[in-house]
Coordinates of C-alpha atoms in Angstrom, one line a residue:
Chain L
M107 CA 60.2 -6.3 -20.6
T108 CA 58.1 -9.4 -21.1
Y109 CA 57.4 -10.0 -17.4
A110 CA 55.5 -6.6 -17.1
T111 CA 52.5 -8.0 -19.1
V112 CA 51.4 -10.0 -16.1
P113 CA 49.3 -7.5 -14.1
D114 CA 50.3 -6.9 -10.5
R115 CA 47.7 -8.7 -8.3
H116 CA 49.1 -7.8 -5.0
P117 CA 47.5 -5.0 -3.1
P118 CA 49.8 -2.0 -3.0
S119 CA 51.7 -1.4 0.2
P120 CA 49.7 0.5 2.8
G121 CA 51.8 3.6 2.8
R122 CA 51.3 4.3 -0.9
R123 CA 47.5 3.7 -1.0
G124 CA 45.3 6.7 -1.7
W125 CA 42.9 8.2 0.9
Y126 CA 39.9 6.4 -0.5
K127 CA 41.6 3.1 -0.5
R128 CA 42.7 3.5 3.1
N129 CA 39.1 4.5 4.2
E130 CA 37.2 2.3 1.7
I131 CA 35.1 0.4 4.3
A132 CA 34.2 3.6 6.2
V133 CA 33.4 5.7 3.1
T134 CA 31.6 3.2 0.8
P135 CA 28.4 3.0 2.9
W136 CA 28.0 6.8 2.8
L137 CA 28.5 6.9 -1.0
F138 CA 25.9 4.2 -1.4
L139 CA 23.5 5.9 1.0
A140 CA 23.9 9.4 -0.3
P141 CA 21.3 9.5 -3.1
A142 CA 18.6 7.7 -1.1
I143 CA 19.2 9.9 1.9
L144 CA 19.2 13.1 -0.1
F145 CA 16.0 12.3 -1.9
F146 CA 14.4 11.2 1.3
L147 CA 15.5 14.3 3.3
F148 CA 14.4 16.6 0.5
Y149 CA 11.0 15.1 -0.2
V150 CA 10.0 13.5 3.1
I151 CA 11.9 14.6 6.2
F152 CA 12.2 18.3 5.4
P153 CA 8.6 18.7 4.3
I154 CA 7.4 17.3 7.7
Y155 CA 9.3 20.1 9.4
Q156 CA 7.9 22.6 6.9
S157 CA 4.4 21.5 7.6
F158 CA 4.9 22.2 11.3
T159 CA 6.1 25.7 10.4
V160 CA 3.2 26.4 8.0
S161 CA 0.7 25.4 10.6
F162 CA 1.7 28.6 12.6
Y163 CA 0.8 30.8 9.6
S164 CA -2.3 31.9 7.8
W165 CA -1.5 31.3 4.1
D166 CA -3.6 30.9 1.0
G167 CA -0.7 29.5 -1.0
L168 CA -0.1 32.6 -3.1
S169 CA 0.3 35.8 -1.2
D170 CA 2.8 36.2 1.7
P171 CA 2.0 34.1 4.8
T172 CA 1.2 35.9 8.0
Y173 CA 2.3 34.5 11.3
V174 CA -0.6 33.7 13.6
G175 CA 1.0 31.6 16.3
L176 CA -1.3 28.9 17.7
E177 CA -4.4 30.6 16.2
N178 CA -5.0 27.6 13.7
Y179 CA -4.9 25.1 16.6
R180 CA -7.2 27.2 18.7
E181 CA -9.7 27.3 15.8
L182 CA -9.5 23.5 15.5
M183 CA -10.8 23.3 19.1
D184 CA -14.1 24.9 18.1
D185 CA -14.4 23.3 14.7
S186 CA -17.2 20.8 14.7
A187 CA -16.1 19.4 11.4
F188 CA -12.7 18.7 12.9
E189 CA -14.4 16.9 15.8
V190 CA -16.5 14.8 13.4
S191 CA -13.3 13.9 11.5
L192 CA -11.4 12.9 14.6
W193 CA -14.3 10.8 15.8
N194 CA -14.5 9.1 12.3
N195 CA -10.8 8.4 12.4
F196 CA -11.4 6.6 15.7
K197 CA -14.2 4.5 14.1
W198 CA -11.9 3.6 11.2
L199 CA -9.1 2.6 13.5
V200 CA -11.2 0.3 15.6
L201 CA -13.4 -1.3 12.9
Y202 CA -10.5 -1.7 10.5
L203 CA -8.9 -4.0 12.9
L204 CA -11.6 -6.5 12.1
A205 CA -9.6 -7.3 9.0
I206 CA -7.2 -9.2 11.2
P207 CA -9.5 -11.8 12.7
V208 CA -11.6 -12.1 9.5
G209 CA -8.4 -12.5 7.4
L210 CA -7.3 -15.2 9.8
M211 CA -10.6 -17.0 9.5
I212 CA -10.5 -17.0 5.7
A213 CA -6.9 -18.1 5.8
L214 CA -7.9 -21.1 8.0
F215 CA -10.7 -21.9 5.6
L216 CA -8.4 -21.9 2.6
N217 CA -5.4 -23.6 4.2
Q218 CA -6.1 -27.0 2.5
T219 CA -4.5 -28.9 -0.4
V220 CA -7.5 -29.7 -2.5
T221 CA -7.3 -29.3 -6.3
G222 CA -7.5 -25.7 -7.5
I223 CA -6.9 -24.2 -4.1
R224 CA -4.0 -22.1 -5.4
L225 CA -6.4 -20.4 -7.8
Y226 CA -8.9 -19.9 -5.0
K227 CA -6.3 -18.3 -2.8
S228 CA -5.3 -15.9 -5.6
L229 CA -8.9 -15.0 -6.3
F230 CA -9.6 -14.3 -2.7
F231 CA -6.6 -12.1 -2.6
F232 CA -7.6 -10.3 -5.7
P233 CA -9.4 -7.2 -4.1
F234 CA -6.1 -6.1 -2.6
V235 CA -4.5 -5.6 -6.0
I236 CA -7.3 -3.3 -7.4
S237 CA -6.8 0.4 -6.8
Q238 CA -8.9 1.9 -4.0
V239 CA -10.5 4.2 -6.5
V240 CA -12.0 1.2 -8.3
V241 CA -12.9 -0.4 -5.0
G242 CA -14.7 2.8 -4.1
L243 CA -16.6 2.9 -7.4
V244 CA -17.5 -0.8 -7.2
F245 CA -18.9 -0.3 -3.7
T246 CA -20.7 2.9 -4.6
W247 CA -22.6 0.8 -7.1
F248 CA -22.9 -2.1 -4.7
Y249 CA -24.8 0.2 -2.3
D250 CA -26.8 2.1 -4.9
P251 CA -30.5 2.3 -3.7
T252 CA -32.0 1.7 -7.2
F253 CA -29.9 -1.1 -8.7
G254 CA -27.2 -2.0 -6.1
L255 CA -26.5 -5.6 -5.4
L256 CA -27.0 -5.0 -1.7
N257 CA -30.5 -3.7 -2.0
T258 CA -31.4 -6.3 -4.6
F259 CA -30.2 -8.9 -2.1
L260 CA -32.2 -7.3 0.8
G261 CA -35.2 -7.2 -1.5
W262 CA -35.2 -11.0 -1.7
F263 CA -35.8 -11.2 2.0
G264 CA -38.5 -8.6 1.8
L265 CA -36.3 -6.0 3.7
P266 CA -36.6 -2.3 2.9
T267 CA -34.2 -0.4 0.8
V268 CA -31.2 1.1 2.6
N269 CA -29.4 4.1 1.1
V270 CA -26.1 3.4 2.8
L271 CA -24.1 6.2 1.5
G272 CA -26.9 8.7 1.7
D273 CA -27.5 8.2 5.3
P274 CA -25.3 10.4 7.6
T275 CA -25.1 7.8 10.3
L276 CA -24.5 4.8 8.1
A277 CA -22.2 6.2 5.4
T278 CA -19.0 6.0 7.3
Y279 CA -19.6 2.4 8.2
G280 CA -20.4 1.7 4.6
I281 CA -17.1 3.1 3.5
I282 CA -15.2 1.3 6.2
A283 CA -16.8 -2.0 5.0
A284 CA -15.5 -1.2 1.5
G285 CA -12.1 -0.6 2.9
L286 CA -12.2 -3.8 4.9
W287 CA -12.6 -5.8 1.7
P288 CA -9.0 -5.3 0.3
Q289 CA -7.5 -5.1 3.8
T290 CA -9.0 -8.5 4.8
A291 CA -7.5 -10.0 1.7
Y292 CA -4.1 -8.6 2.7
C293 CA -4.3 -10.0 6.2
M294 CA -5.5 -13.3 4.8
I295 CA -2.4 -13.6 2.6
L296 CA -0.1 -12.8 5.6
Y297 CA -1.7 -15.5 7.6
L298 CA -1.7 -18.1 4.8
T299 CA 2.1 -17.6 4.6
G300 CA 2.3 -17.7 8.4
L301 CA 0.3 -20.9 8.5
N302 CA 2.6 -22.5 6.0
A303 CA 5.5 -22.1 8.5
V304 CA 3.7 -23.4 11.6
D305 CA 5.7 -26.2 13.1
P306 CA 3.9 -29.5 12.4
E307 CA 5.6 -31.3 15.3
Q308 CA 4.0 -28.9 17.8
I309 CA 0.6 -29.5 16.2
E310 CA 1.2 -33.3 16.6
A311 CA 2.3 -32.8 20.2
G312 CA -0.8 -30.7 20.8
R313 CA -3.0 -33.3 19.2
L314 CA -1.5 -36.0 21.4
D315 CA -2.3 -33.9 24.4
G316 CA -5.9 -33.8 23.3
A317 CA -5.9 -30.2 22.0
K318 CA -8.1 -29.5 19.0
G319 CA -10.3 -26.9 17.3
A320 CA -10.4 -23.6 19.1
R321 CA -8.0 -24.5 21.9
M322 CA -5.4 -25.7 19.4
L323 CA -5.8 -22.5 17.5
W324 CA -5.5 -20.3 20.6
Y325 CA -2.7 -22.0 22.4
I326 CA -0.6 -23.5 19.6
I327 CA -1.3 -21.8 16.3
I328 CA -1.8 -18.1 17.1
P329 CA 1.4 -17.8 19.2
Q330 CA 3.3 -19.1 16.2
L331 CA 1.6 -16.6 13.9
K332 CA 2.9 -13.7 16.0
P333 CA 5.2 -12.2 13.2
A334 CA 2.3 -12.3 10.7
T335 CA 0.0 -10.7 13.3
F336 CA 2.5 -7.9 13.9
I337 CA 2.7 -7.0 10.3
A338 CA -1.1 -7.3 9.8
F339 CA -1.5 -4.9 12.8
V340 CA 1.0 -2.4 11.3
V341 CA -0.4 -2.3 7.8
T342 CA -4.0 -2.2 9.1
I343 CA -3.4 0.7 11.5
I344 CA -1.5 2.6 8.9
G345 CA -4.2 1.8 6.3
A346 CA -6.9 3.0 8.6
L347 CA -5.3 6.3 9.3
R348 CA -4.4 6.8 5.6
S349 CA -8.0 6.3 4.4
F350 CA -8.6 9.0 1.8
D351 CA -9.3 7.5 -1.6
L352 CA -12.4 5.7 -0.7
I353 CA -14.0 8.7 1.1
S354 CA -13.1 11.0 -1.8
I355 CA -14.6 8.6 -4.4
M356 CA -17.6 7.3 -2.5
T357 CA -19.1 10.3 -0.7
N358 CA -16.6 13.2 -1.1
G359 CA -17.0 13.7 2.7
G360 CA -20.8 13.9 2.6
P361 CA -23.6 13.6 3.4
F362 CA -23.4 16.8 5.4
G363 CA -19.6 16.2 6.0
Q364 CA -20.4 13.2 8.1
T365 CA -17.9 10.9 6.5
R366 CA -14.8 13.2 6.7
V367 CA -11.7 11.9 8.4
L368 CA -8.6 14.0 9.2
S369 CA -6.8 13.2 6.0
F370 CA -9.8 14.1 3.9
Y371 CA -10.7 17.2 5.9
M372 CA -7.1 18.5 5.6
F373 CA -7.2 18.1 1.8
E374 CA -10.5 19.8 1.7
K375 CA -9.3 22.8 3.7
A376 CA -6.0 23.2 1.9
L377 CA -6.7 22.4 -1.7
S378 CA -10.3 22.0 -2.7
E379 CA -12.9 24.5 -3.8
Y380 CA -13.6 25.4 -0.2
G381 CA -10.5 27.6 -0.3
F382 CA -6.8 27.4 0.0
R383 CA -6.2 27.5 3.8
M384 CA -2.7 26.0 3.8
G385 CA -1.9 26.9 7.3
Y386 CA -5.1 25.5 8.7
G387 CA -4.7 22.4 6.6
A388 CA -1.2 22.0 7.9
A389 CA -2.4 22.2 11.4
I390 CA -4.9 19.3 10.8
A391 CA -2.1 17.3 9.2
V392 CA 0.1 17.9 12.2
V393 CA -2.6 16.5 14.5
L394 CA -2.9 13.5 12.2
F395 CA 0.8 13.1 12.2
L396 CA 1.0 13.2 16.0
I397 CA -1.6 10.5 16.2
M398 CA 0.3 8.4 13.7
L399 CA 3.5 9.1 15.6
C400 CA 2.3 7.2 18.6
F401 CA 1.9 4.1 16.5
I402 CA 5.1 4.7 14.6
A403 CA 7.0 5.0 17.8
Y404 CA 5.5 1.7 19.0
F405 CA 6.3 -0.1 15.7
L406 CA 9.9 1.2 15.8
W407 CA 10.3 0.2 19.4
S408 CA 9.2 -3.3 18.6
M409 CA 11.5 -3.5 15.6
W410 CA 14.4 -2.1 17.8
K411 CA 13.8 -4.8 20.4
E412 CA 13.9 -7.3 17.6
E413 CA 17.2 -5.9 16.2
K414 CA 18.8 -6.0 19.6
G415 CA 17.8 -9.6 20.0
H416 CA 19.9 -10.6 17.1
Chain J
M46 CA -0.8 -28.6 9.3
F47 CA -3.7 -26.6 10.8
P48 CA -6.6 -27.0 10.4
R49 CA -6.6 -30.8 10.0
P50 CA -6.1 -31.7 6.3
I51 CA -9.4 -32.2 4.6
E52 CA -8.3 -35.6 3.1
K53 CA -8.5 -37.0 6.6
S54 CA -12.1 -36.0 7.1
P55 CA -15.2 -37.9 6.3
R56 CA -16.1 -38.0 2.6
A57 CA -19.3 -36.0 3.2
W58 CA -17.4 -33.1 4.7
Q59 CA -14.9 -33.2 1.9
L60 CA -17.6 -32.8 -0.7
T61 CA -19.2 -30.0 1.3
Y62 CA -15.9 -28.2 1.5
Q63 CA -15.4 -28.5 -2.3
G64 CA -18.9 -27.2 -2.8
L65 CA -18.5 -24.4 -0.3
L66 CA -15.3 -23.0 -1.9
P67 CA -16.9 -21.6 -5.1
I68 CA -20.0 -20.3 -3.2
A69 CA -17.7 -18.4 -0.8
L70 CA -15.7 -17.1 -3.7
I71 CA -18.8 -15.8 -5.5
F72 CA -19.9 -14.0 -2.3
W73 CA -16.5 -12.6 -1.7
L74 CA -16.1 -11.2 -5.3
A75 CA -19.8 -10.3 -5.8
P76 CA -19.4 -6.5 -6.0
L77 CA -16.7 -7.0 -8.6
I78 CA -18.6 -9.6 -10.6
A79 CA -21.5 -7.2 -10.7
V80 CA -19.4 -4.6 -12.3
A81 CA -18.0 -7.1 -14.8
V82 CA -21.6 -8.0 -15.8
F83 CA -22.5 -4.3 -16.0
S84 CA -19.6 -3.7 -18.4
I85 CA -21.0 -6.0 -21.1
K86 CA -24.6 -4.8 -21.0
P87 CA -26.2 -2.4 -23.5
A88 CA -27.3 1.0 -22.3
V89 CA -30.9 0.1 -22.9
D90 CA -30.8 -2.5 -20.1
F91 CA -30.2 0.3 -17.6
T92 CA -33.0 2.6 -18.9
Q93 CA -35.5 -0.3 -18.8
G94 CA -34.4 -1.4 -15.3
N95 CA -33.0 -4.7 -16.4
Y96 CA -30.1 -4.5 -14.0
W97 CA -29.7 -8.0 -12.9
G98 CA -31.3 -10.0 -15.7
L99 CA -29.2 -11.5 -18.5
P100 CA -27.9 -8.8 -20.9
S101 CA -30.5 -8.3 -23.6
T102 CA -27.6 -8.1 -26.1
F103 CA -23.9 -8.7 -25.6
E104 CA -22.2 -5.3 -25.9
G105 CA -18.8 -6.0 -24.4
A106 CA -16.9 -5.2 -27.5
A107 CA -18.8 -1.9 -28.1
N108 CA -18.5 -0.8 -24.5
Y109 CA -14.8 -1.5 -24.2
G110 CA -14.3 0.0 -27.7
Q111 CA -15.9 3.2 -26.5
V112 CA -13.5 3.3 -23.6
F113 CA -10.4 2.7 -25.8
F114 CA -11.3 4.8 -28.9
N115 CA -13.8 7.4 -27.7
S116 CA -12.3 8.7 -24.5
D117 CA -9.1 10.0 -22.8
M118 CA -8.6 6.6 -21.2
P119 CA -5.7 5.4 -23.4
R120 CA -4.0 8.7 -22.6
Y121 CA -4.4 8.2 -18.9
L122 CA -3.2 4.6 -19.2
L123 CA -0.1 5.7 -21.0
N124 CA 0.5 8.4 -18.4
S125 CA 0.2 5.8 -15.7
V126 CA 2.9 3.7 -17.4
F127 CA 5.2 6.7 -17.8
I128 CA 4.8 7.5 -14.1
T129 CA 4.9 3.9 -12.8
V130 CA 7.9 2.5 -14.7
P131 CA 10.5 5.2 -13.9
T132 CA 9.4 5.2 -10.3
V133 CA 9.9 1.5 -10.0
I134 CA 13.4 1.7 -11.6
G135 CA 14.3 4.7 -9.5
A136 CA 13.1 3.5 -6.1
V137 CA 14.4 0.0 -6.6
G138 CA 17.8 1.3 -7.7
L139 CA 18.2 3.7 -4.8
S140 CA 17.1 1.2 -2.3
C141 CA 19.4 -1.5 -3.6
M142 CA 22.3 0.8 -2.8
A143 CA 20.9 2.1 0.5
G144 CA 20.0 -1.5 1.5
F145 CA 23.5 -2.7 0.7
A146 CA 25.0 0.1 2.8
L147 CA 22.8 -0.5 5.8
G148 CA 22.8 -4.3 5.5
I149 CA 26.5 -4.9 5.1
Y150 CA 28.4 -2.2 6.9
R151 CA 28.6 -1.5 10.6
F152 CA 28.8 2.1 11.5
K153 CA 27.5 4.2 14.3
S154 CA 24.4 5.8 12.8
N155 CA 23.4 2.7 10.8
L156 CA 20.3 1.8 12.8
L157 CA 19.3 5.5 13.2
I158 CA 19.3 6.0 9.4
F159 CA 17.5 2.7 8.9
F160 CA 14.8 3.8 11.3
M161 CA 14.5 7.2 9.6
F162 CA 13.6 5.4 6.4
V163 CA 11.1 3.1 8.2
A164 CA 9.5 5.9 10.1
G165 CA 9.2 8.1 7.0
N166 CA 7.5 5.3 5.2
F167 CA 4.7 5.3 7.8
V168 CA 4.0 9.0 7.8
P169 CA 0.6 10.3 6.7
F170 CA 0.7 11.8 3.2
Q171 CA -1.1 14.9 4.4
I172 CA 1.8 16.1 6.5
L173 CA 3.9 16.2 3.3
M174 CA 1.2 17.6 1.0
V175 CA 1.5 21.4 1.4
P176 CA 5.3 21.6 1.3
V177 CA 5.7 18.9 -1.5
R178 CA 3.1 20.7 -3.7
D179 CA 4.8 24.0 -3.1
L180 CA 8.2 22.5 -3.8
T181 CA 6.9 20.9 -7.1
L182 CA 5.5 24.3 -8.1
D183 CA 8.8 26.0 -7.4
L184 CA 10.7 23.5 -9.4
G185 CA 8.3 24.1 -12.3
L186 CA 7.2 20.5 -12.2
Y187 CA 3.6 20.9 -11.2
N188 CA 1.3 19.0 -13.5
T189 CA 4.1 17.0 -15.0
K190 CA 4.8 13.3 -14.8
T191 CA 8.4 14.1 -13.7
G192 CA 7.2 15.9 -10.6
L193 CA 5.1 13.0 -9.6
V194 CA 7.8 10.5 -10.4
L195 CA 10.4 12.3 -8.3
F196 CA 8.2 12.4 -5.3
H197 CA 7.2 8.8 -5.6
I198 CA 10.8 7.7 -5.9
A199 CA 11.7 9.6 -2.8
F200 CA 8.7 8.3 -0.8
Q201 CA 8.9 4.7 -1.9
T202 CA 12.6 4.6 -1.1
G203 CA 11.6 4.3 2.5
F204 CA 9.7 1.1 2.2
C205 CA 12.1 -0.3 -0.4
T206 CA 15.1 0.3 1.8
L207 CA 13.4 -1.4 4.7
F208 CA 12.8 -4.4 2.4
M209 CA 16.2 -4.5 0.8
R210 CA 18.1 -4.1 4.0
N211 CA 16.3 -6.9 5.7
F212 CA 16.9 -9.1 2.6
I213 CA 20.6 -8.4 2.5
R214 CA 20.9 -9.0 6.2
A215 CA 19.7 -12.6 5.5
L216 CA 22.4 -13.2 2.9
P217 CA 25.5 -15.2 4.0
F218 CA 28.0 -12.6 5.3
P219 CA 31.1 -14.9 5.0
L220 CA 30.7 -14.5 1.2
I221 CA 31.5 -10.8 1.5
E222 CA 34.3 -11.3 4.0
A223 CA 35.9 -13.8 1.6
A224 CA 35.7 -11.3 -1.2
R225 CA 37.3 -8.6 1.0
V226 CA 40.1 -11.0 1.8
E227 CA 40.7 -11.4 -1.9
G228 CA 41.1 -7.6 -2.1
I229 CA 38.0 -7.0 -4.2
A230 CA 36.9 -3.3 -4.3
E231 CA 33.7 -2.6 -2.3
W232 CA 31.7 -1.4 -5.2
K233 CA 32.6 -4.6 -7.1
I234 CA 31.3 -6.6 -4.1
F235 CA 28.1 -4.8 -4.5
W236 CA 27.9 -5.2 -8.3
Y237 CA 29.2 -8.7 -8.8
I238 CA 28.3 -10.5 -5.5
V239 CA 25.4 -8.9 -3.7
L240 CA 23.4 -7.6 -6.7
P241 CA 23.0 -11.0 -8.4
L242 CA 21.9 -12.5 -5.1
M243 CA 19.2 -9.8 -4.8
K244 CA 17.4 -10.7 -7.9
P245 CA 14.4 -12.3 -6.1
A246 CA 14.1 -9.2 -3.9
I247 CA 14.3 -6.9 -6.9
A248 CA 11.6 -8.8 -8.7
A249 CA 9.3 -8.9 -5.6
L250 CA 9.8 -5.2 -4.9
S251 CA 9.3 -4.2 -8.5
V252 CA 5.8 -5.8 -8.7
L253 CA 4.9 -4.4 -5.4
I254 CA 5.9 -0.8 -6.2
F255 CA 4.3 -1.1 -9.6
T256 CA 1.0 -1.9 -7.9
F257 CA 1.4 0.8 -5.2
I258 CA 2.2 3.5 -7.7
W259 CA -0.3 2.5 -10.3
N260 CA -3.0 2.6 -7.7
D261 CA -1.9 5.9 -6.2
Y262 CA -4.7 8.5 -6.2
F263 CA -3.9 11.1 -3.6
W264 CA -0.6 12.4 -5.1
A265 CA -2.1 12.2 -8.5
I266 CA -4.8 14.7 -7.6
V267 CA -2.4 16.9 -5.5
L268 CA 0.4 17.2 -8.1
T269 CA -1.3 16.9 -11.5
Q270 CA -4.5 17.9 -13.2
G271 CA -5.9 17.3 -16.7
P272 CA -5.3 14.5 -19.2
E273 CA -1.8 15.5 -20.3
S274 CA -0.2 14.2 -17.1
Q275 CA -2.8 12.6 -14.8
P276 CA -2.6 8.8 -14.3
V277 CA -5.6 6.5 -14.7
T278 CA -6.7 6.5 -11.1
A279 CA -7.3 10.3 -11.3
G280 CA -8.5 10.1 -14.9
I281 CA -11.3 7.7 -14.1
T282 CA -13.1 10.4 -12.2
S283 CA -13.1 12.7 -15.2
F284 CA -14.1 9.7 -17.4
N285 CA -17.0 9.1 -15.1
A286 CA -18.0 12.7 -15.2
Q287 CA -17.9 12.5 -19.0
F288 CA -20.2 9.4 -19.1
R289 CA -22.3 10.3 -16.1
A290 CA -25.0 7.7 -15.5
A291 CA -23.8 5.5 -18.4
Y292 CA -23.1 2.7 -16.0
H293 CA -22.1 0.2 -18.7
L294 CA -19.3 2.6 -19.8
M295 CA -18.2 3.5 -16.3
S296 CA -18.0 -0.2 -15.4
A297 CA -15.9 -0.9 -18.5
G298 CA -13.7 2.1 -17.7
S299 CA -13.1 0.9 -14.1
I300 CA -12.2 -2.6 -15.2
V301 CA -9.7 -1.2 -17.7
A302 CA -8.2 1.0 -15.0
A303 CA -7.9 -1.9 -12.6
L304 CA -6.5 -4.4 -15.0
P305 CA -2.8 -3.7 -15.3
P306 CA -1.9 -4.4 -11.6
V307 CA -4.2 -7.4 -11.7
A308 CA -2.3 -8.8 -14.7
M309 CA 1.0 -8.0 -13.0
F310 CA -0.2 -9.9 -9.9
F311 CA -1.3 -13.0 -11.8
L312 CA 1.9 -13.1 -13.9
M313 CA 4.3 -12.5 -11.0
Q314 CA 2.2 -14.0 -8.3
K315 CA 5.1 -15.8 -6.5
H316 CA 7.2 -12.7 -6.3
F317 CA 4.3 -10.5 -5.4
I318 CA 3.3 -12.6 -2.4
A319 CA 6.9 -13.2 -1.4
G320 CA 7.3 -9.4 -1.3
L321 CA 4.1 -8.7 0.6
T322 CA 4.7 -11.3 3.3
L323 CA 8.4 -10.7 3.9
G324 CA 8.8 -10.8 7.6
A325 CA 5.5 -12.7 8.2
V326 CA 7.5 -15.8 8.9
K327 CA 10.5 -16.1 11.2

């Protein structure tokens, strides 16, 4: 049977094909999705639901939890530390947005083609690559009242020493400034990429119409940078609400708890030496989650509009 | 090009610009340069208040030697590697598959599942903290690298799937239709057609996730403790406690901890930036 050595390349007739073969296009995506979805449900989606549940209990993490209803949330209302944290979160949100215009300014400054500019761009971007822990350490030393670069610098102008991180009113701003350093670098790189794609013909047309400088920037460049601005906005908001590392490293919430934010306060309540109040911590996390949810909903809505547009 | 190319400006402004660049850079990186200078100074400079003068002796080798041979730092660095590398492989692998499914196939819940991944990726860590820590304890994985890796893979899958799916959406779809007409099995389309085209995305995502995970601090302190499993970001705090007020050693330690992602960035710059700025251009 010599002819049988040639393999049959024709698809088998529909009636004889197996169930999988007949439903291949419908089933394959689910097979490919299954591991990712299972992992994600198990470690991300389900825990969110569990946190909501835990927030109605009083629980030290070891003994049996007791149901307390909304007691944790009622306690939050009278908790002055919670109020401070919430207020600080607001400061973070507003001031962190400065990364966007400053990042744009640096991008405009660096958007040239002189020799060595590539290296300059990389070095300006550098702070983003370093871990926030190291950024925190670096800035703690930068602010140090005895040998910090900041006070050495102020000294040159005959200004008095400022103990930024030791001052309850200044400390949060000092930490935000440290956080702005890598965040600005991130926004800068987004805008540098965006500027690369700006349509040169529109700029020429604008120049012919006599637009230049700030007017050109506002009416012609910035509208074209919209996708970059959107991403910068998303990552900056998320970054501001996620701030934890810097606070933990630089002040550990102090002085007098004045630099706490919700994410840090939650950790402190649930896991640090101040006790294991898992339920109360979960309630704080739920509040933070709900704040974040407003932004997430807005981001998803924008993305959804975009998807529909295609 | 905006702003107007510098070559078209007067010579004087060109020179000013070239002079301004290094000055701006020094200001921008000043806090970091300070730490680098600290790390090569001898201890005596700090006790004598010579913070900003030239180092009285060059002690770079001795300081970094201390970090590498006289502390737990190598242990922490190794832990970081064993946490970061499996996470990168796991998250990128899972998201290649998920991205393929969401990018190529049309089915009812496609967009819903995609948005679940996107939304999950934006969630604050604290809402996951108590349950994930509890889960890890129950699985007997508390204070192990595996426990940390499993969580990281799951969480990073959100961002990675967003990235991969958008990348695959931009691939030429007729290619896949042609393959289907040829009767090629779907998994073969993934393996032989789509996956080779995804190489740039895989490279970009790998460097990004490497950096994110290497720099993670929150989960490291929630799910691990002690030098047997903690990564370097958490280890540096113990290191600093050990060498309290020895600024030359703490600086050297910080630089060592920060270096691997920095090296990764400079080696894979093109991919790194391509990954970070995906979507920044229409």
